[in-house]
Coordinates of N, CA and C and ligand atoms in Angstrom, one line a residue:
X1 N 187.8 132.6 105.9 CA 187.5 133.7 106.8 C 186.4 133.3 107.8
X2 N 186.6 133.4 109.1 CA 185.6 133.0 110.0 C 184.5 134.0 110.0
X3 N 183.3 133.5 110.3 CA 182.1 134.5 110.3 C 182.2 135.5 111.4
X4 N 182.1 136.7 111.1 CA 182.2 137.7 112.2 C 181.1 137.5 113.3
X5 N 181.5 137.7 114.5 CA 180.5 137.5 115.6 C 180.1 138.8 116.2
X6 N 178.8 139.1 116.3 CA 178.3 140.3 116.9 C 178.7 140.4 118.3
X7 N 179.3 141.6 118.7 CA 179.4 141.8 120.1 C 178.5 142.9 120.5
X8 N 179.0 144.0 121.1 CA 178.2 145.1 121.7 C 177.5 145.9 120.6
X9 N 176.3 146.3 120.8 CA 175.6 147.3 120.0 C 176.2 148.6 120.4
X10 N 176.8 149.3 119.4 CA 177.4 150.6 119.8 C 176.4 151.8 119.5
X11 N 175.4 151.5 118.6 CA 174.5 152.6 118.3 C 173.2 152.0 117.8
X12 N 172.1 152.5 118.3 CA 170.8 152.1 117.7 C 170.1 153.3 117.2
X13 N 169.9 153.4 115.9 CA 169.3 154.6 115.2 C 167.9 154.3 114.9
X14 N 167.3 155.1 114.0 CA 165.9 155.0 113.7 C 165.6 153.8 112.8
X15 N 166.6 153.4 112.0 CA 166.3 152.3 111.1 C 167.3 151.2 111.2
X16 N 168.4 151.4 111.9 CA 169.5 150.4 111.9 C 170.1 150.3 113.3
X17 N 170.8 149.2 113.5 CA 171.7 149.0 114.7 C 173.1 148.7 114.2
X18 N 174.0 149.3 114.9 CA 175.5 149.1 114.6 C 176.1 148.2 115.6
X19 N 176.7 147.1 115.3 CA 177.3 146.2 116.2 C 178.8 146.1 116.0
X20 N 179.5 146.1 117.1 CA 181.0 145.8 117.0 C 181.2 144.3 116.7
X21 N 182.4 144.0 116.3 CA 182.7 142.6 116.0 C 183.9 142.2 116.9
X22 N 183.7 141.0 117.5 CA 184.8 140.5 118.4 C 186.1 140.4 117.6
X23 N 187.1 141.1 118.1 CA 188.5 141.0 117.6 C 188.7 141.7 116.3
X24 N 187.7 142.5 115.8 CA 187.9 143.2 114.6 C 187.5 144.7 114.7
X25 N 188.3 145.6 115.1 CA 187.9 146.9 115.3 C 187.7 147.7 114.0
X26 N 188.1 147.2 112.9 CA 188.0 147.9 111.6 C 186.7 147.7 110.9
X27 N 185.9 146.8 111.4 CA 184.6 146.5 110.7 C 183.4 146.6 111.7
X28 N 182.2 146.7 111.2 CA 181.0 146.7 112.0 C 180.0 145.9 111.3
X29 N 179.0 145.5 112.1 CA 177.8 144.9 111.4 C 176.6 145.9 111.5
X30 N 176.1 146.1 110.3 CA 175.0 147.0 110.1 C 173.7 146.2 110.0
X31 N 172.8 146.3 111.0 CA 171.6 145.5 111.0 C 170.4 146.4 110.7
X32 N 169.7 146.0 109.7 CA 168.5 146.8 109.2 C 167.3 146.4 109.9
X33 N 166.7 147.3 110.7 CA 165.4 147.0 111.4 C 164.2 147.1 110.5
X34 N 163.1 146.7 111.1 CA 161.8 146.8 110.3 C 161.1 148.2 110.6
X35 N 161.8 149.0 111.4 CA 161.2 150.3 111.8 C 161.3 151.4 110.7
X36 N 160.3 152.2 110.6 CA 160.3 153.4 109.7 C 159.9 154.6 110.5
X37 N 160.6 155.7 110.3 CA 160.2 156.9 110.9 C 160.2 158.0 109.9
X38 N 159.5 159.1 110.2 CA 159.4 160.2 109.3 C 159.3 161.5 110.1
X39 N 159.6 162.6 109.5 CA 159.6 163.9 110.2 C 160.3 163.8 111.5
X40 N 161.6 163.4 111.4 CA 162.5 163.2 112.5 C 161.8 162.5 113.7
X41 N 161.3 161.3 113.3 CA 160.7 160.3 114.3 C 159.5 160.8 115.0
X42 N 158.9 161.9 114.5 CA 157.6 162.3 115.0 C 156.5 161.3 114.6
X43 N 156.7 160.7 113.4 CA 155.8 159.6 112.9 C 156.6 158.3 112.9
X44 N 156.1 157.3 113.4 CA 156.7 156.0 113.5 C 155.9 154.9 113.0
X45 N 156.5 153.9 112.4 CA 155.8 152.7 111.9 C 156.8 151.6 111.8
X46 N 156.2 150.5 111.3 CA 157.1 149.4 111.1 C 156.3 148.3 110.3
X47 N 157.0 147.6 109.4 CA 156.3 146.5 108.7 C 157.3 145.4 108.5
X48 N 156.8 144.2 108.4 CA 157.6 143.0 108.2 C 158.4 143.1 107.0
X49 N 159.7 142.7 107.0 CA 160.6 142.6 105.9 C 161.1 144.0 105.4
X50 N 160.7 145.1 106.1 CA 161.2 146.4 105.7 C 162.7 146.4 105.7
X51 N 163.3 145.9 106.8 CA 164.8 145.9 106.9 C 165.4 145.0 105.9
X52 N 164.8 143.9 105.6 CA 165.4 143.0 104.6 C 165.4 143.7 103.2
X53 N 164.2 144.3 102.9 CA 164.1 144.9 101.6 C 165.2 146.1 101.5
X54 N 165.3 146.9 102.5 CA 166.2 148.0 102.4 C 167.6 147.5 102.4
X55 N 168.0 146.5 103.2 CA 169.3 146.0 103.1 C 169.7 145.5 101.7
X56 N 168.8 144.8 101.1 CA 169.1 144.2 99.8 C 169.2 145.3 98.8
X57 N 168.3 146.3 98.8 CA 168.3 147.4 97.8 C 169.6 148.2 98.0
X58 N 170.0 148.4 99.3 CA 171.2 149.2 99.6 C 172.4 148.5 99.1
X59 N 172.5 147.2 99.4 CA 173.7 146.4 99.0 C 173.8 146.4 97.4
X60 N 172.7 146.3 96.7 CA 172.7 146.2 95.3 C 173.2 147.6 94.7
X61 N 172.6 148.7 95.2 CA 173.0 150.0 94.7 C 174.4 150.4 95.1
X62 N 174.8 150.1 96.3 CA 176.1 150.4 96.8 C 177.2 149.6 96.0
X63 N 176.9 148.4 95.6 CA 177.8 147.6 94.7 C 177.9 148.3 93.4
X64 N 176.8 148.8 92.8 CA 176.9 149.5 91.5 C 177.8 150.7 91.6
X65 N 177.6 151.4 92.7 CA 178.4 152.7 92.9 C 179.8 152.4 93.1
X66 N 180.1 151.3 93.8 CA 181.5 150.9 94.1 C 182.2 150.5 92.7
X67 N 181.4 149.8 91.9 CA 182.0 149.4 90.6 C 182.3 150.6 89.7
X68 N 181.5 151.7 89.9 CA 181.8 153.0 89.2 C 182.9 153.8 89.7
X69 N 183.6 153.3 90.8 CA 184.8 153.9 91.2 C 184.6 154.8 92.5
X70 N 183.4 154.7 93.1 CA 183.2 155.4 94.4 C 183.5 154.4 95.5
X71 N 184.5 154.7 96.4 CA 184.8 153.8 97.5 C 183.7 153.8 98.5
X72 N 183.3 152.6 99.0 CA 182.2 152.5 99.9 C 182.6 151.7 101.1
X73 N 181.8 151.8 102.2 CA 182.0 151.0 103.4 C 181.6 149.5 103.3
X74 N 180.8 149.2 102.2 CA 180.2 147.9 102.1 C 181.2 146.8 101.8
X75 N 181.2 145.7 102.6 CA 182.1 144.6 102.3 C 181.3 143.4 101.7
X76 N 180.3 142.9 102.5 CA 179.4 141.9 102.0 C 178.2 141.7 102.9
X77 N 177.2 141.0 102.3 CA 176.1 140.7 103.1 C 176.4 139.5 104.0
X78 N 175.9 139.6 105.3 CA 176.1 138.5 106.2 C 174.8 137.7 106.4
X79 N 173.7 138.4 106.2 CA 172.4 137.7 106.2 C 171.4 138.6 105.4
X80 N 170.2 138.2 105.5 CA 169.2 139.0 104.7 C 169.1 140.5 105.2
X81 N 169.5 140.7 106.4 CA 169.3 142.1 106.9 C 170.6 142.6 107.6
X82 N 171.7 141.9 107.4 CA 172.9 142.3 108.1 C 174.1 142.5 107.1
X83 N 174.8 143.6 107.2 CA 175.9 143.8 106.3 C 177.2 144.0 107.1
X84 N 178.3 143.4 106.5 CA 179.6 143.7 107.1 C 180.1 144.9 106.4
X85 N 180.4 145.9 107.2 CA 180.9 147.2 106.6 C 182.2 147.7 107.3
X86 N 182.9 148.5 106.6 CA 184.1 149.1 107.2 C 183.7 150.2 108.2
X87 N 184.3 150.2 109.3 CA 184.0 151.2 110.3 C 184.5 152.5 109.9
X88 N 183.7 153.5 109.9 CA 184.2 154.9 109.5 C 183.8 155.9 110.6
X89 N 184.4 157.0 110.5 CA 183.9 158.2 111.3 C 183.0 159.0 110.4
X90 N 181.7 159.0 110.8 CA 180.7 159.6 109.9 C 180.9 161.1 109.9
X91 N 181.0 161.6 108.6 CA 181.0 163.1 108.4 C 179.6 163.6 108.8
X92 N 179.5 164.6 109.7 CA 178.2 165.0 110.2 C 177.4 165.9 109.2
X93 N 177.7 165.7 107.9 CA 177.1 166.5 106.8 C 176.4 165.6 105.9
X94 N 175.0 165.6 105.8 CA 174.3 164.8 104.9 C 174.3 165.5 103.6
X95 N 174.6 164.7 102.5 CA 174.7 165.3 101.2 C 173.4 164.8 100.4
X96 N 172.7 165.9 99.9 CA 171.5 165.6 99.2 C 171.7 166.0 97.7
X97 N 171.3 165.2 96.8 CA 171.3 165.5 95.4 C 169.9 165.6 94.9
X98 N 169.6 166.6 94.1 CA 168.2 166.8 93.6 C 168.3 166.9 92.1
X99 N 167.4 166.1 91.4 CA 167.2 166.2 90.0 C 165.9 166.9 89.6
X100 N 164.9 166.9 90.5 CA 163.7 167.5 90.3 C 163.2 168.2 91.6
X101 N 162.3 169.1 91.5 CA 161.8 169.8 92.6 C 160.9 168.8 93.4
X102 N 161.1 168.7 94.7 CA 160.3 167.8 95.6 C 160.6 168.1 97.0
X103 N 159.8 167.5 97.9 CA 160.1 167.6 99.3 C 160.3 169.0 99.9
X104 N 161.3 169.2 100.7 CA 161.5 170.4 101.4 C 161.8 171.6 100.4
X105 N 162.4 171.3 99.2 CA 162.6 172.4 98.3 C 161.3 172.9 97.8
X106 N 160.3 172.0 97.5 CA 159.0 172.4 97.0 C 158.3 173.2 98.1
X107 N 158.4 172.6 99.3 CA 157.6 173.2 100.5 C 158.2 174.6 100.8
X108 N 159.5 174.8 100.9 CA 160.1 176.0 101.3 C 159.8 177.1 100.3
X109 N 159.8 176.8 99.0 CA 159.7 177.8 98.0 C 158.3 177.9 97.4
X110 N 157.4 177.1 98.0 CA 156.0 177.1 97.5 C 155.9 176.7 96.1
X111 N 156.7 175.7 95.7 CA 156.6 175.2 94.3 C 156.0 173.8 94.2
X112 N 155.5 173.5 93.0 CA 155.0 172.2 92.8 C 156.0 171.1 92.6
X113 N 155.8 169.9 93.1 CA 156.7 168.9 93.0 C 156.8 168.4 91.6
X114 N 158.0 168.0 91.2 CA 158.1 167.3 89.9 C 158.8 168.2 88.8
X115 N 158.8 169.5 89.1 CA 159.4 170.5 88.1 C 160.9 170.1 87.9
X116 N 161.3 170.4 86.6 CA 162.7 170.0 86.2 C 163.7 171.1 86.8
X117 N 164.9 170.6 87.0 CA 166.0 171.5 87.4 C 167.0 171.5 86.2
X118 N 167.7 172.6 86.0 CA 168.5 172.7 84.8 C 169.8 171.8 85.0
X119 N 170.1 171.5 86.2 CA 171.3 170.6 86.5 C 171.1 170.1 87.9
X120 N 171.7 169.0 88.3 CA 171.6 168.5 89.6 C 172.1 169.5 90.7
X121 N 171.3 169.6 91.8 CA 171.7 170.4 92.9 C 172.3 169.5 94.0
X122 N 173.4 170.0 94.6 CA 174.0 169.3 95.7 C 173.8 170.2 96.9
X123 N 173.2 169.7 98.0 CA 172.9 170.5 99.2 C 173.5 169.7 100.4
X124 N 173.7 170.5 101.5 CA 174.2 169.9 102.7 C 173.3 170.2 103.9
X125 N 173.2 169.2 104.7 CA 172.3 169.3 105.9 C 173.2 168.8 107.1
X126 N 173.0 169.4 108.2 CA 173.7 169.0 109.4 C 173.0 167.8 110.0
X127 N 173.8 166.7 110.2 CA 173.3 165.4 110.8 C 173.1 165.6 112.3
X128 N 171.9 166.1 112.7 CA 171.6 166.4 114.1 C 170.1 166.2 114.3
X129 N 169.7 165.1 114.9 CA 168.3 164.9 115.1 C 167.7 166.0 116.0
X130 N 168.5 166.4 117.0 CA 168.0 167.3 118.0 C 167.7 168.7 117.3
X131 N 168.4 169.0 116.2 CA 168.2 170.3 115.5 C 167.3 170.1 114.3
X132 N 166.8 168.9 114.0 CA 166.0 168.6 112.8 C 166.8 168.7 111.5
X133 N 168.1 168.3 111.6 CA 168.9 168.3 110.3 C 168.8 169.6 109.5
X134 N 169.3 170.7 110.1 CA 169.1 172.0 109.4 C 170.0 172.1 108.2
X135 N 169.6 172.8 107.2 CA 170.4 173.0 106.0 C 171.7 173.8 106.3
X136 N 172.8 173.5 105.7 CA 174.1 174.2 106.0 C 174.6 175.0 104.8
X137 N 175.2 176.1 105.1 CA 175.9 176.9 104.1 C 177.3 176.3 104.1
X138 N 178.0 176.4 103.0 CA 179.4 176.0 102.8 C 180.3 176.7 103.9
X139 N 180.1 178.0 104.1 CA 180.9 178.7 105.0 C 180.7 178.2 106.5
X140 N 179.5 177.7 106.8 CA 179.3 177.2 108.1 C 180.1 175.9 108.3
X141 N 180.0 175.0 107.2 CA 180.7 173.7 107.3 C 182.2 173.9 107.5
X142 N 182.7 174.9 106.8 CA 184.2 175.1 106.9 C 184.5 175.8 108.3
X143 N 183.8 176.8 108.6 CA 184.0 177.6 109.9 C 183.9 176.7 111.1
X144 N 183.0 175.8 111.1 CA 182.8 175.0 112.3 C 183.4 173.6 112.2
X145 N 184.1 173.4 111.1 CA 184.9 172.1 111.0 C 184.1 170.9 110.8
X146 N 182.9 171.0 110.3 CA 182.1 169.8 110.0 C 182.8 168.9 108.9
X147 N 183.4 169.6 108.0 CA 184.2 168.9 106.9 C 185.2 169.9 106.4
X148 N 186.2 169.4 105.7 CA 187.2 170.3 105.2 C 186.8 170.6 103.7
X149 N 187.5 171.6 103.2 CA 187.3 172.0 101.8 C 187.5 170.8 100.9
X150 N 188.6 170.1 101.1 CA 188.9 169.0 100.1 C 187.8 167.8 100.3
X151 N 187.4 167.6 101.6 CA 186.3 166.6 101.8 C 185.0 167.0 101.1
X152 N 184.7 168.4 101.1 CA 183.5 168.8 100.4 C 183.6 168.6 98.9
X153 N 184.8 168.9 98.4 CA 185.0 168.6 96.9 C 184.8 167.2 96.6
X154 N 185.5 166.3 97.4 CA 185.4 164.9 97.2 C 184.0 164.3 97.3
X155 N 183.3 164.8 98.4 CA 181.9 164.3 98.6 C 181.0 164.7 97.4
X156 N 181.2 166.0 96.9 CA 180.4 166.4 95.8 C 180.6 165.6 94.6
X157 N 181.9 165.3 94.3 CA 182.2 164.5 93.1 C 181.6 163.1 93.2
X158 N 181.7 162.5 94.4 CA 181.2 161.2 94.6 C 179.6 161.2 94.5
X159 N 179.0 162.2 95.1 CA 177.6 162.3 95.1 C 177.0 162.5 93.7
X160 N 177.8 163.2 92.8 CA 177.3 163.4 91.5 C 177.5 162.1 90.7
X161 N 178.6 161.4 91.0 CA 178.8 160.0 90.3 C 177.7 159.1 90.7
X162 N 177.3 159.1 92.0 CA 176.3 158.2 92.5 C 175.0 158.6 91.8
X163 N 174.7 159.9 91.7 CA 173.5 160.4 91.0 C 173.4 159.8 89.6
X164 N 174.6 159.9 88.9 CA 174.6 159.4 87.5 C 174.4 157.9 87.4
X165 N 175.1 157.2 88.2 CA 175.1 155.7 88.1 C 173.7 155.2 88.6
X166 N 173.3 155.6 89.8 CA 172.0 155.1 90.3 C 170.8 155.7 89.5
X167 N 171.0 156.9 89.0 CA 169.9 157.5 88.1 C 169.8 156.8 86.8
X168 N 170.9 156.4 86.2 CA 170.8 155.7 84.9 C 170.2 154.3 85.2
X169 N 170.6 153.7 86.3 CA 170.1 152.3 86.6 C 168.6 152.4 86.8
X170 N 168.1 153.3 87.6 CA 166.6 153.4 87.7 C 165.9 153.8 86.4
X171 N 166.6 154.7 85.7 CA 166.0 155.1 84.4 C 165.7 153.8 83.5
X172 N 166.7 152.9 83.6 CA 166.5 151.7 82.8 C 165.4 150.8 83.3
X173 N 164.9 151.1 84.5 CA 163.8 150.3 85.1 C 162.5 151.1 84.9
X174 N 162.5 152.2 84.2 CA 161.3 153.1 84.1 C 161.0 153.9 85.3
X175 N 162.1 154.2 86.1 CA 161.9 154.9 87.4 C 162.8 156.2 87.3
X176 N 162.2 157.3 87.8 CA 163.0 158.6 87.8 C 163.5 158.8 89.2
X177 N 164.9 159.0 89.3 CA 165.5 159.3 90.6 C 165.3 160.8 90.8
X178 N 164.4 161.2 91.7 CA 164.0 162.6 91.9 C 165.1 163.3 92.7
X179 N 165.4 162.6 93.9 CA 166.4 163.1 94.8 C 166.9 162.0 95.7
X180 N 168.0 162.2 96.4 CA 168.4 161.2 97.4 C 169.4 161.9 98.4
X181 N 169.5 161.2 99.5 CA 170.5 161.7 100.6 C 171.5 160.6 100.8
X182 N 172.8 161.0 100.9 CA 173.8 160.0 101.3 C 174.7 160.5 102.4
X183 N 175.3 159.6 103.1 CA 176.3 160.0 104.2 C 177.6 159.4 103.8
X184 N 178.7 160.2 104.2 CA 180.0 159.7 103.9 C 180.8 159.6 105.2
X185 N 181.8 158.8 105.2 CA 182.7 158.6 106.4 C 184.1 158.7 106.0
X186 N 184.9 158.9 107.1 CA 186.4 159.0 107.0 C 187.0 157.7 107.4
X187 N 187.9 157.2 106.6 CA 188.9 156.2 107.0 C 190.2 156.7 106.7
X188 N 191.0 157.1 107.8 CA 192.2 157.8 107.6 C 192.0 159.1 106.9
X189 N 192.7 159.3 105.8 CA 192.5 160.6 105.0 C 191.5 160.4 103.9
X190 N 190.9 159.3 103.8 CA 190.0 159.1 102.6 C 188.6 159.2 103.0
X191 N 187.8 159.5 102.0 CA 186.3 159.6 102.2 C 185.7 158.4 101.5
X192 N 184.7 157.7 102.1 CA 184.0 156.6 101.5 C 182.5 156.8 101.7
X193 N 181.7 156.3 100.8 CA 180.3 156.3 101.0 C 180.0 155.3 102.1
X194 N 179.1 155.8 103.1 CA 178.7 154.9 104.2 C 177.2 154.8 104.3
X195 N 176.7 154.3 105.4 CA 175.3 154.2 105.6 C 174.5 153.4 104.6
X196 N 173.6 154.0 103.8 CA 172.7 153.2 103.0 C 172.3 154.1 101.8
X197 N 171.9 153.4 100.7 CA 171.1 154.0 99.6 C 169.8 153.2 99.5
X198 N 168.7 153.8 100.0 CA 167.5 153.1 100.0 C 166.3 154.0 99.7
X199 N 165.1 153.4 99.5 CA 163.9 154.2 99.3 C 163.5 155.1 100.5
X200 N 164.2 154.8 101.7 CA 163.9 155.6 102.8 C 164.5 157.0 102.6
X201 N 165.6 157.1 101.9 CA 166.4 158.4 101.7 C 166.4 158.8 100.3
X202 N 165.5 158.4 99.5 CA 165.5 158.7 98.1 C 164.0 159.0 97.7
X203 N 163.8 159.7 96.6 CA 162.5 159.8 95.9 C 162.6 159.1 94.6
X204 N 161.7 158.2 94.4 CA 161.7 157.4 93.1 C 160.3 157.4 92.6
X205 N 160.2 158.0 91.4 CA 158.8 158.1 90.8 C 158.8 157.2 89.5
X206 N 157.7 156.4 89.4 CA 157.5 155.7 88.2 C 157.3 156.6 87.0
X207 N 158.1 156.4 85.9 CA 157.9 157.2 84.7 C 156.5 157.1 84.2
X208 N 156.0 158.2 83.7 CA 154.7 158.2 83.1 C 153.5 158.4 84.1
X209 N 153.5 157.6 85.1 CA 152.4 157.7 86.1 C 152.8 158.6 87.3
X210 N 154.1 158.8 87.5 CA 154.6 159.5 88.7 C 154.2 158.8 90.1
X211 N 153.8 157.5 90.0 CA 153.6 156.8 91.2 C 154.8 156.7 92.1
X212 N 154.7 157.0 93.4 CA 155.8 157.1 94.3 C 156.2 155.7 94.8
X213 N 157.5 155.4 94.6 CA 158.0 154.1 95.0 C 159.0 154.3 96.2
X214 N 158.7 155.1 97.1 CA 159.7 155.5 98.2 C 159.0 155.8 99.5
X215 N 159.7 156.3 100.4 CA 159.2 156.5 101.8 C 158.1 157.6 101.8
X216 N 157.9 158.4 100.8 CA 156.7 159.3 100.8 C 155.4 158.5 100.9
X217 N 155.4 157.2 100.5 CA 154.2 156.4 100.7 C 153.8 156.3 102.2
X218 N 154.9 156.2 103.0 CA 154.7 156.1 104.5 C 154.5 157.5 105.0
X219 N 155.4 158.5 104.7 CA 155.2 159.8 105.2 C 153.8 160.4 105.0
X220 N 153.3 160.2 103.8 CA 152.1 160.8 103.3 C 150.9 159.9 103.3
X221 N 151.0 158.8 104.0 CA 149.9 157.8 104.0 C 149.3 157.5 102.7
X222 N 150.2 157.1 101.7 CA 149.7 156.9 100.4 C 149.2 155.4 100.2
X223 N 149.4 154.6 101.2 CA 149.0 153.2 101.1 C 150.0 152.3 100.4
X224 N 149.7 151.0 100.6 CA 150.6 149.9 100.0 C 152.1 150.2 100.2
X225 N 152.4 150.5 101.4 CA 153.9 150.9 101.7 C 154.7 149.6 101.5
X226 N 154.4 148.5 102.3 CA 155.2 147.3 102.2 C 155.2 146.7 100.8
X227 N 154.0 146.7 100.2 CA 154.0 146.1 98.8 C 154.8 146.9 97.8
X228 N 154.8 148.2 98.0 CA 155.6 149.0 97.0 C 157.1 148.8 97.2
X229 N 157.5 148.7 98.5 CA 159.0 148.4 98.8 C 159.4 147.1 98.2
X230 N 158.5 146.1 98.3 CA 158.8 144.8 97.8 C 158.8 144.8 96.3
X231 N 157.9 145.6 95.7 CA 157.9 145.7 94.2 C 159.2 146.4 93.7
X232 N 159.7 147.4 94.4 CA 160.9 148.0 94.1 C 162.1 147.1 94.1
X233 N 162.1 146.3 95.2 CA 163.2 145.3 95.4 C 163.2 144.3 94.2
X234 N 162.0 143.8 93.8 CA 161.9 142.9 92.7 C 162.4 143.5 91.4
X235 N 162.0 144.7 91.2 CA 162.5 145.4 89.9 C 164.0 145.6 90.0
X236 N 164.6 145.9 91.1 CA 166.0 146.1 91.2 C 166.7 144.8 91.0
X237 N 166.2 143.7 91.7 CA 166.9 142.4 91.6 C 166.8 141.9 90.2
X238 N 165.7 142.0 89.5 CA 165.5 141.5 88.1 C 166.5 142.2 87.2
X239 N 166.7 143.5 87.4 CA 167.7 144.3 86.5 C 169.1 143.9 86.8
X240 N 169.4 143.6 88.1 CA 170.8 143.3 88.5 C 171.1 141.9 87.9
X241 N 170.2 141.0 87.9 CA 170.4 139.6 87.4 C 170.7 139.6 85.9
X242 N 170.0 140.5 85.2 CA 170.1 140.6 83.8 C 171.5 141.2 83.4
X243 N 172.0 142.1 84.2 CA 173.3 142.8 83.8 C 174.5 141.9 84.0
Ligands
ADP1 P1 170.0 157.5 112.4 O1 168.7 157.4 113.2 O2 171.1 158.2 113.1 O3 169.8 157.9 110.9 P2 170.3 154.7 111.4 O4 169.1 154.0 112.0 O5 170.3 155.1 110.0 O6 170.6 156.0 112.3 O7 171.6 153.9 111.8 C1 172.8 153.9 111.2 C2 173.8 154.9 111.9 O8 175.1 154.4 111.7 C3 173.7 156.3 111.3 O9 173.9 157.2 112.3 C4 175.0 156.3 110.3 O10 175.5 157.5 110.2 C5 175.9 155.3 111.0 N1 176.8 154.5 110.1 C6 176.4 154.1 108.9 N2 177.4 153.4 108.3 C7 178.5 153.4 109.2 C8 179.8 152.9 109.2 N3 180.3 152.2 108.2 N4 180.6 153.2 110.3 C9 180.1 153.9 111.3 N5 178.9 154.4 111.4 C10 178.1 154.2 110.4
MG2 MG1 169.8 157.0 109.1

């Protein structure tokens, strides 16, 4: 197989760039930048190796999920921060799974972070930077055609499988998966996991200490952001090598 050659950048987002590939309309190159943003890009930062760390963590977790039977866009790593992925039509509905109270759920209901939930919650948000990713009701998603009934069922099932597989994996590392966001895409009639699974879109707390190992370190100025991302990568890679 010849190495895919980057052609035009078709999209530059907050954390990644998508490149088309010469002569291959079915795949894209996903390039992980060193930029970090929070609060819908009202807060911006960047640190060296951030993109490398996120790409590696995402590739490792996406591969785990793929092995558990969830189809994904990931094909292979092309470099430390570039992935060959299948080109999808992104479903404009971000799927959030929560295992504990944190983030916007805590803020909106005036609750303390860390409280247990009796079962995982699956929530939907509209992927729209200009609208600040508002929460969606099921009937809005269906009425406005953001996703179909069967896509919602499929995305829910995949999201809960991802929660179980990634949650069990982090549990074995002494880390609690508090919540996470994923995006799905369409290829023909099927739904596949797209985008990334990274500490940018997840909450990961060290068991016992509740030390945060995710983007809340950046959002809330908790310090040691780059070091903590590196530590997380090392713990993930050590566990993957053992398995
Ligand atoms: P954003 O600022 O929109 O979150 P990112 O910096 O995360 O953007 O860049 C990645 C963009 O590419 C996202 O909008 C995501 O939905 C999209 N994307 C991710 N994977 C794929 C794929 N396989 N095919 C097409 N688009 C994708
Ligand atoms: Mg993104």
